[in-house]
Amino acid sequence: GEDVEQSLFLSVREGDSSVINCTYTDSSSTYLYWYKQEPGAGLQLLTYIFSNMDMKQDQRLTVLLNKKDKHLSLRIADTQTGDSAIYFCAEMNYGGSQGNLIFGKGTKLSVKP
Amino acid sequence: GAVVSQHPSRVICKSGTSVKIECRSLDFQATTMFWYRQFPKQSLMLMATSNEGSKATYEQGVEKDKFLINHASLTLSTLTVTSAHPEDSSFYICSGYREYTEAFFGQGTRLTVV
């Protein structure tokens, strides 16, 4: 079945760049997503990328997609303490007219001052 | 971005009672809503897919008689946990799609069954 994997923890210093990596298995995925979850809260959509793109940049966020290796990464430039959260990578699985998202286990980003 | 409002954010109930969780899309119409469950330090697991005006589709292992889903309108889906037990304690999150690609999530509901 479909599987999305990501490392569980990442610790960086404030001002550094953070890179969160994700691998997925479903080669038919057409959209891949990054979500941010702060403690006790729901998920906030950060960005998504269509599978025919290699890169997408949105302010401090850069998403890189290597479709051949099924590898997705999220780079956060100038990481701030407010970026501390759990980041979920997700791929869309088309099981019907609208697909559901398959999530990784999440990467907990800790930003040290 | 689009807003999905989920209510309540926290609820504590006694074992054996039922709890209803509401999920509303505030500024778009969601023909499909998804309900997820998240265990501590784990990812989100899809419970069911809720389609407006029809019966929900449940994932394998999810008891449809225990987790009742109603999607009465294009802006409202509800999840009712019936005869709740402590093992039902979890974080429940709904999501709705705007257009075809953008899924927006509710704030989540922390259910504690005592």
PDB file of C-alpha atoms in Angstrom:
ATOM      1  CA  GLY A   1       0.000   0.000   0.000  1.00  0.00           C
ATOM      2  CA  GLU A   2       0.881   3.618  -0.028  1.00  0.00           C
ATOM      3  CA  ASP A   3       3.449   4.770   2.482  1.00  0.00           C
ATOM      4  CA  VAL A   4       4.919   8.120   3.365  1.00  0.00           C
ATOM      5  CA  GLU A   5       8.024   8.296   5.509  1.00  0.00           C
ATOM      6  CA  GLN A   6       9.800  11.144   7.177  1.00  0.00           C
ATOM      7  CA  SER A   7      12.292  11.528   9.992  1.00  0.00           C
ATOM      8  CA  LEU A   8      10.709  12.167  13.371  1.00  0.00           C
ATOM      9  CA  PHE A   9      12.865  14.952  14.762  1.00  0.00           C
ATOM     10  CA  LEU A  10      14.871  17.939  13.583  1.00  0.00           C
ATOM     11  CA  SER A  11      16.577  20.533  15.726  1.00  0.00           C
ATOM     12  CA  VAL A  12      18.026  23.783  14.368  1.00  0.00           C
ATOM     13  CA  ARG A  13      19.178  27.138  15.677  1.00  0.00           C
ATOM     14  CA  GLU A  14      17.193  30.275  15.091  1.00  0.00           C
ATOM     15  CA  GLY A  15      18.233  31.921  11.857  1.00  0.00           C
ATOM     16  CA  ASP A  16      19.493  28.719  10.264  1.00  0.00           C
ATOM     17  CA  SER A  17      17.741  26.902   7.453  1.00  0.00           C
ATOM     18  CA  SER A  18      15.691  23.796   8.186  1.00  0.00           C
ATOM     19  CA  VAL A  19      15.300  20.985   5.697  1.00  0.00           C
ATOM     20  CA  ILE A  20      12.620  18.380   6.302  1.00  0.00           C
ATOM     21  CA  ASN A  21      12.709  15.332   4.066  1.00  0.00           C
ATOM     22  CA  CYS A  22      10.013  12.917   3.007  1.00  0.00           C
ATOM     23  CA  THR A  23       9.809   9.846   0.804  1.00  0.00           C
ATOM     24  CA  TYR A  24       6.685   8.352  -0.661  1.00  0.00           C
ATOM     25  CA  THR A  25       5.843   5.200  -2.545  1.00  0.00           C
ATOM     26  CA  ASP A  26       2.817   5.924  -4.718  1.00  0.00           C
ATOM     27  CA  SER A  27       4.222   6.844  -8.098  1.00  0.00           C
ATOM     28  CA  SER A  28       0.791   7.903  -9.284  1.00  0.00           C
ATOM     29  CA  SER A  29       0.588  10.723  -6.747  1.00  0.00           C
ATOM     30  CA  THR A  30      -0.067  13.964  -8.548  1.00  0.00           C
ATOM     31  CA  TYR A  31      -0.040  16.338  -5.609  1.00  0.00           C
ATOM     32  CA  LEU A  32       2.222  16.379  -2.574  1.00  0.00           C
ATOM     33  CA  TYR A  33       1.634  18.538   0.447  1.00  0.00           C
ATOM     34  CA  TRP A  34       3.270  19.990   3.494  1.00  0.00           C
ATOM     35  CA  TYR A  35       1.199  20.696   6.581  1.00  0.00           C
ATOM     36  CA  LYS A  36       2.156  22.330   9.857  1.00  0.00           C
ATOM     37  CA  GLN A  37       0.615  21.296  13.150  1.00  0.00           C
ATOM     38  CA  GLU A  38       1.134  23.347  16.271  1.00  0.00           C
ATOM     39  CA  PRO A  39       0.491  21.744  19.678  1.00  0.00           C
ATOM     40  CA  GLY A  40      -3.155  20.841  20.219  1.00  0.00           C
ATOM     41  CA  ALA A  41      -4.209  22.355  16.923  1.00  0.00           C
ATOM     42  CA  GLY A  42      -5.410  21.174  13.560  1.00  0.00           C
ATOM     43  CA  LEU A  43      -3.357  21.159  10.419  1.00  0.00           C
ATOM     44  CA  GLN A  44      -2.366  24.225   8.505  1.00  0.00           C
ATOM     45  CA  LEU A  45      -1.687  23.813   4.811  1.00  0.00           C
ATOM     46  CA  LEU A  46       1.729  25.321   4.100  1.00  0.00           C
ATOM     47  CA  THR A  47       2.176  24.525   0.466  1.00  0.00           C
ATOM     48  CA  TYR A  48       1.653  21.878  -2.148  1.00  0.00           C
ATOM     49  CA  ILE A  49       3.386  20.926  -5.348  1.00  0.00           C
ATOM     50  CA  PHE A  50       2.139  19.327  -8.504  1.00  0.00           C
ATOM     51  CA  SER A  51       4.115  16.299  -9.592  1.00  0.00           C
ATOM     52  CA  ASN A  52       5.257  17.843 -12.872  1.00  0.00           C
ATOM     53  CA  MET A  53       7.131  20.523 -10.950  1.00  0.00           C
ATOM     54  CA  ASP A  54      10.626  20.235  -9.523  1.00  0.00           C
ATOM     55  CA  MET A  55      10.521  23.192  -7.221  1.00  0.00           C
ATOM     56  CA  LYS A  56       8.124  25.646  -5.709  1.00  0.00           C
ATOM     57  CA  GLN A  57       9.062  28.677  -3.652  1.00  0.00           C
ATOM     58  CA  ASP A  58       6.802  30.672  -1.409  1.00  0.00           C
ATOM     59  CA  GLN A  59       8.494  33.315   0.719  1.00  0.00           C
ATOM     60  CA  ARG A  60      10.672  31.429   3.240  1.00  0.00           C
ATOM     61  CA  LEU A  61       9.478  28.039   2.052  1.00  0.00           C
ATOM     62  CA  THR A  62      11.065  26.055  -0.765  1.00  0.00           C
ATOM     63  CA  VAL A  63       9.721  22.674  -1.830  1.00  0.00           C
ATOM     64  CA  LEU A  64      11.889  20.367  -3.900  1.00  0.00           C
ATOM     65  CA  LEU A  65      10.480  17.295  -5.618  1.00  0.00           C
ATOM     66  CA  ASN A  66      12.537  14.477  -7.073  1.00  0.00           C
ATOM     67  CA  LYS A  67       9.910  12.354  -8.713  1.00  0.00           C
ATOM     68  CA  LYS A  68      12.385   9.729  -9.877  1.00  0.00           C
ATOM     69  CA  ASP A  69      13.491   9.053  -6.297  1.00  0.00           C
ATOM     70  CA  LYS A  70      10.038   9.851  -4.854  1.00  0.00           C
ATOM     71  CA  HIS A  71      11.648  12.336  -2.514  1.00  0.00           C
ATOM     72  CA  LEU A  72      10.112  15.560  -1.296  1.00  0.00           C
ATOM     73  CA  SER A  73      11.747  18.180   0.877  1.00  0.00           C
ATOM     74  CA  LEU A  74      10.690  21.356   2.613  1.00  0.00           C
ATOM     75  CA  ARG A  75      13.267  24.033   3.276  1.00  0.00           C
ATOM     76  CA  ILE A  76      12.490  26.808   5.703  1.00  0.00           C
ATOM     77  CA  ALA A  77      14.878  29.729   5.396  1.00  0.00           C
ATOM     78  CA  ASP A  78      15.767  31.890   8.406  1.00  0.00           C
ATOM     79  CA  THR A  79      13.977  29.538  10.796  1.00  0.00           C
ATOM     80  CA  GLN A  80      12.242  31.273  13.679  1.00  0.00           C
ATOM     81  CA  THR A  81      11.076  29.986  17.052  1.00  0.00           C
ATOM     82  CA  GLY A  82       7.516  30.326  15.780  1.00  0.00           C
ATOM     83  CA  ASP A  83       8.316  27.673  13.216  1.00  0.00           C
ATOM     84  CA  SER A  84       8.570  25.072  15.968  1.00  0.00           C
ATOM     85  CA  ALA A  85       5.842  22.553  15.187  1.00  0.00           C
ATOM     86  CA  ILE A  86       5.258  19.167  13.637  1.00  0.00           C
ATOM     87  CA  TYR A  87       5.446  19.107   9.857  1.00  0.00           C
ATOM     88  CA  PHE A  88       3.538  16.490   7.921  1.00  0.00           C
ATOM     89  CA  CYS A  89       4.271  15.417   4.425  1.00  0.00           C
ATOM     90  CA  ALA A  90       1.269  14.001   2.555  1.00  0.00           C
ATOM     91  CA  GLU A  91       0.459  12.587  -0.826  1.00  0.00           C
ATOM     92  CA  MET A  92      -2.923  12.512  -2.434  1.00  0.00           C
ATOM     93  CA  ASN A  93      -4.362   9.100  -3.122  1.00  0.00           C
ATOM     94  CA  TYR A  94      -7.121   9.013  -5.683  1.00  0.00           C
ATOM     95  CA  GLY A  95      -9.582   6.482  -4.362  1.00  0.00           C
ATOM     96  CA  GLY A  96     -12.612   8.185  -5.812  1.00  0.00           C
ATOM     97  CA  SER A  97     -13.777  11.468  -7.235  1.00  0.00           C
ATOM     98  CA  GLN A  98     -11.757  13.260  -4.605  1.00  0.00           C
ATOM     99  CA  GLY A  99      -8.806  11.588  -3.061  1.00  0.00           C
ATOM    100  CA  ASN A 100      -7.750  11.327   0.503  1.00  0.00           C
ATOM    101  CA  LEU A 101      -4.394  12.273   1.864  1.00  0.00           C
ATOM    102  CA  ILE A 102      -1.840   9.759   3.048  1.00  0.00           C
ATOM    103  CA  PHE A 103       0.270  11.311   5.772  1.00  0.00           C
ATOM    104  CA  GLY A 104       3.728  10.638   7.079  1.00  0.00           C
ATOM    105  CA  LYS A 105       4.221  10.416  10.837  1.00  0.00           C
ATOM    106  CA  GLY A 106       5.384  13.984  11.051  1.00  0.00           C
ATOM    107  CA  THR A 107       8.724  15.651  11.766  1.00  0.00           C
ATOM    108  CA  LYS A 108       8.946  17.593  14.982  1.00  0.00           C
ATOM    109  CA  LEU A 109      10.971  20.732  14.349  1.00  0.00           C
ATOM    110  CA  SER A 110      12.555  22.327  17.393  1.00  0.00           C
ATOM    111  CA  VAL A 111      14.085  25.762  16.974  1.00  0.00           C
ATOM    112  CA  LYS A 112      16.603  26.828  19.575  1.00  0.00           C
ATOM    113  CA  PRO A 113      17.202  30.527  20.229  1.00  0.00           C
TER     114      PRO A 113
ATOM    115  CA  GLY B   1      -7.153  30.415   2.792  1.00  0.00           C
ATOM    116  CA  ALA B   2     -10.446  28.671   3.184  1.00  0.00           C
ATOM    117  CA  VAL B   3     -11.789  28.106   6.672  1.00  0.00           C
ATOM    118  CA  VAL B   4     -13.020  24.891   8.173  1.00  0.00           C
ATOM    119  CA  SER B   5     -14.459  25.301  11.631  1.00  0.00           C
ATOM    120  CA  GLN B   6     -14.588  22.326  13.960  1.00  0.00           C
ATOM    121  CA  HIS B   7     -16.458  22.317  17.239  1.00  0.00           C
ATOM    122  CA  PRO B   8     -15.925  21.614  20.065  1.00  0.00           C
ATOM    123  CA  SER B   9     -12.163  21.921  20.390  1.00  0.00           C
ATOM    124  CA  ARG B  10     -12.131  19.911  23.597  1.00  0.00           C
ATOM    125  CA  VAL B  11     -14.675  17.624  25.177  1.00  0.00           C
ATOM    126  CA  ILE B  12     -14.639  15.347  28.181  1.00  0.00           C
ATOM    127  CA  CYS B  13     -17.409  12.810  28.453  1.00  0.00           C
ATOM    128  CA  LYS B  14     -18.318   9.874  30.603  1.00  0.00           C
ATOM    129  CA  SER B  15     -17.911   6.353  29.365  1.00  0.00           C
ATOM    130  CA  GLY B  16     -21.078   5.148  27.678  1.00  0.00           C
ATOM    131  CA  THR B  17     -22.304   8.533  26.526  1.00  0.00           C
ATOM    132  CA  SER B  18     -22.288   9.927  22.989  1.00  0.00           C
ATOM    133  CA  VAL B  19     -20.423  12.930  21.680  1.00  0.00           C
ATOM    134  CA  LYS B  20     -21.095  14.897  18.517  1.00  0.00           C
ATOM    135  CA  ILE B  21     -18.364  16.778  16.684  1.00  0.00           C
ATOM    136  CA  GLU B  22     -19.281  19.329  14.026  1.00  0.00           C
ATOM    137  CA  CYS B  23     -17.243  20.329  11.010  1.00  0.00           C
ATOM    138  CA  ARG B  24     -18.297  23.346   8.957  1.00  0.00           C
ATOM    139  CA  SER B  25     -16.800  24.818   5.835  1.00  0.00           C
ATOM    140  CA  LEU B  26     -17.336  28.532   6.323  1.00  0.00           C
ATOM    141  CA  ASP B  27     -16.549  30.054   2.972  1.00  0.00           C
ATOM    142  CA  PHE B  28     -16.751  27.224   0.483  1.00  0.00           C
ATOM    143  CA  GLN B  29     -18.920  24.255  -0.300  1.00  0.00           C
ATOM    144  CA  ALA B  30     -17.442  20.878   0.475  1.00  0.00           C
ATOM    145  CA  THR B  31     -19.108  18.005  -1.312  1.00  0.00           C
ATOM    146  CA  THR B  32     -16.673  15.693   0.396  1.00  0.00           C
ATOM    147  CA  MET B  33     -15.305  15.865   3.908  1.00  0.00           C
ATOM    148  CA  PHE B  34     -12.837  13.539   5.538  1.00  0.00           C
ATOM    149  CA  TRP B  35     -12.581  12.532   9.164  1.00  0.00           C
ATOM    150  CA  TYR B  36      -9.218  11.650  10.627  1.00  0.00           C
ATOM    151  CA  ARG B  37      -8.091  10.357  13.968  1.00  0.00           C
ATOM    152  CA  GLN B  38      -4.708  11.088  15.434  1.00  0.00           C
ATOM    153  CA  PHE B  39      -3.167   9.104  18.251  1.00  0.00           C
ATOM    154  CA  PRO B  40      -0.460  10.698  20.395  1.00  0.00           C
ATOM    155  CA  LYS B  41       2.788  11.190  18.505  1.00  0.00           C
ATOM    156  CA  GLN B  42       1.357   9.492  15.458  1.00  0.00           C
ATOM    157  CA  SER B  43       0.157  10.499  12.076  1.00  0.00           C
ATOM    158  CA  LEU B  44      -3.403  11.034  11.015  1.00  0.00           C
ATOM    159  CA  MET B  45      -5.379   7.993  10.038  1.00  0.00           C
ATOM    160  CA  LEU B  46      -8.353   8.367   7.763  1.00  0.00           C
ATOM    161  CA  MET B  47     -11.517   7.106   9.403  1.00  0.00           C
ATOM    162  CA  ALA B  48     -14.147   7.823   6.805  1.00  0.00           C
ATOM    163  CA  THR B  49     -15.092   9.825   3.765  1.00  0.00           C
ATOM    164  CA  SER B  50     -18.284  11.792   4.075  1.00  0.00           C
ATOM    165  CA  ASN B  51     -20.233  12.696   0.947  1.00  0.00           C
ATOM    166  CA  GLU B  52     -23.047  15.208   1.017  1.00  0.00           C
ATOM    167  CA  GLY B  53     -26.414  13.527   0.792  1.00  0.00           C
ATOM    168  CA  SER B  54     -25.144   9.963   0.878  1.00  0.00           C
ATOM    169  CA  LYS B  55     -23.754   7.423   3.287  1.00  0.00           C
ATOM    170  CA  ALA B  56     -20.213   7.769   4.475  1.00  0.00           C
ATOM    171  CA  THR B  57     -17.513   5.394   3.329  1.00  0.00           C
ATOM    172  CA  TYR B  58     -15.583   3.927   6.233  1.00  0.00           C
ATOM    173  CA  GLU B  59     -12.016   2.713   6.221  1.00  0.00           C
ATOM    174  CA  GLN B  60     -11.276  -0.855   7.136  1.00  0.00           C
ATOM    175  CA  GLY B  61     -11.358  -1.404  10.872  1.00  0.00           C
ATOM    176  CA  VAL B  62     -13.519   1.629  11.646  1.00  0.00           C
ATOM    177  CA  GLU B  63     -16.870   0.707  13.201  1.00  0.00           C
ATOM    178  CA  LYS B  64     -19.575   2.550  11.330  1.00  0.00           C
ATOM    179  CA  ASP B  65     -22.117   1.952  14.097  1.00  0.00           C
ATOM    180  CA  LYS B  66     -19.803   3.520  16.604  1.00  0.00           C
ATOM    181  CA  PHE B  67     -18.659   6.486  14.567  1.00  0.00           C
ATOM    182  CA  LEU B  68     -21.782   7.901  12.959  1.00  0.00           C
ATOM    183  CA  ILE B  69     -21.185  10.395  10.212  1.00  0.00           C
ATOM    184  CA  ASN B  70     -23.800  12.686   8.751  1.00  0.00           C
ATOM    185  CA  HIS B  71     -23.197  15.092   5.884  1.00  0.00           C
ATOM    186  CA  ALA B  72     -26.526  16.842   5.634  1.00  0.00           C
ATOM    187  CA  SER B  73     -25.408  19.885   3.680  1.00  0.00           C
ATOM    188  CA  LEU B  74     -22.534  21.156   1.585  1.00  0.00           C
ATOM    189  CA  THR B  75     -21.155  23.025   4.572  1.00  0.00           C
ATOM    190  CA  LEU B  76     -21.725  20.697   7.502  1.00  0.00           C
ATOM    191  CA  SER B  77     -20.566  17.218   8.439  1.00  0.00           C
ATOM    192  CA  THR B  78     -20.909  15.694  11.879  1.00  0.00           C
ATOM    193  CA  LEU B  79     -19.168  12.802  13.590  1.00  0.00           C
ATOM    194  CA  THR B  80     -20.941  11.211  16.534  1.00  0.00           C
ATOM    195  CA  VAL B  81     -18.970   8.882  18.771  1.00  0.00           C
ATOM    196  CA  THR B  82     -21.591   6.623  20.278  1.00  0.00           C
ATOM    197  CA  SER B  83     -21.262   4.774  23.572  1.00  0.00           C
ATOM    198  CA  ALA B  84     -17.810   6.230  24.028  1.00  0.00           C
ATOM    199  CA  HIS B  85     -15.099   4.237  25.772  1.00  0.00           C
ATOM    200  CA  PRO B  86     -11.746   5.412  27.116  1.00  0.00           C
ATOM    201  CA  GLU B  87      -9.990   3.889  24.100  1.00  0.00           C
ATOM    202  CA  ASP B  88     -11.927   6.317  21.906  1.00  0.00           C
ATOM    203  CA  SER B  89     -10.009   9.152  23.521  1.00  0.00           C
ATOM    204  CA  SER B  90      -8.091  10.771  20.722  1.00  0.00           C
ATOM    205  CA  PHE B  91      -7.706  13.845  18.552  1.00  0.00           C
ATOM    206  CA  TYR B  92     -10.235  13.971  15.744  1.00  0.00           C
ATOM    207  CA  ILE B  93      -9.747  16.241  12.745  1.00  0.00           C
ATOM    208  CA  CYS B  94     -12.008  16.899   9.792  1.00  0.00           C
ATOM    209  CA  SER B  95     -11.080  18.305   6.429  1.00  0.00           C
ATOM    210  CA  GLY B  96     -12.953  19.634   3.467  1.00  0.00           C
ATOM    211  CA  TYR B  97     -11.830  20.172  -0.083  1.00  0.00           C
ATOM    212  CA  ARG B  98     -12.113  23.439  -1.870  1.00  0.00           C
ATOM    213  CA  GLU B  99     -11.981  22.785  -5.593  1.00  0.00           C
ATOM    214  CA  TYR B 100     -10.065  19.643  -6.350  1.00  0.00           C
ATOM    215  CA  THR B 101      -6.688  19.986  -4.760  1.00  0.00           C
ATOM    216  CA  GLU B 102      -6.828  22.070  -1.646  1.00  0.00           C
ATOM    217  CA  ALA B 103      -7.775  20.315   1.567  1.00  0.00           C
ATOM    218  CA  PHE B 104      -8.347  22.508   4.593  1.00  0.00           C
ATOM    219  CA  PHE B 105      -8.502  21.165   8.075  1.00  0.00           C
ATOM    220  CA  GLY B 106     -10.527  21.982  11.130  1.00  0.00           C
ATOM    221  CA  GLN B 107      -8.843  22.883  14.365  1.00  0.00           C
ATOM    222  CA  GLY B 108      -9.375  19.401  15.730  1.00  0.00           C
ATOM    223  CA  THR B 109     -11.302  18.039  18.700  1.00  0.00           C
ATOM    224  CA  ARG B 110      -9.559  16.543  21.693  1.00  0.00           C
ATOM    225  CA  LEU B 111     -11.909  13.883  23.054  1.00  0.00           C
ATOM    226  CA  THR B 112     -11.272  12.471  26.499  1.00  0.00           C
ATOM    227  CA  VAL B 113     -13.524   9.685  27.724  1.00  0.00           C
ATOM    228  CA  VAL B 114     -13.411   9.112  31.478  1.00  0.00           C
TER     229      VAL B 114
END
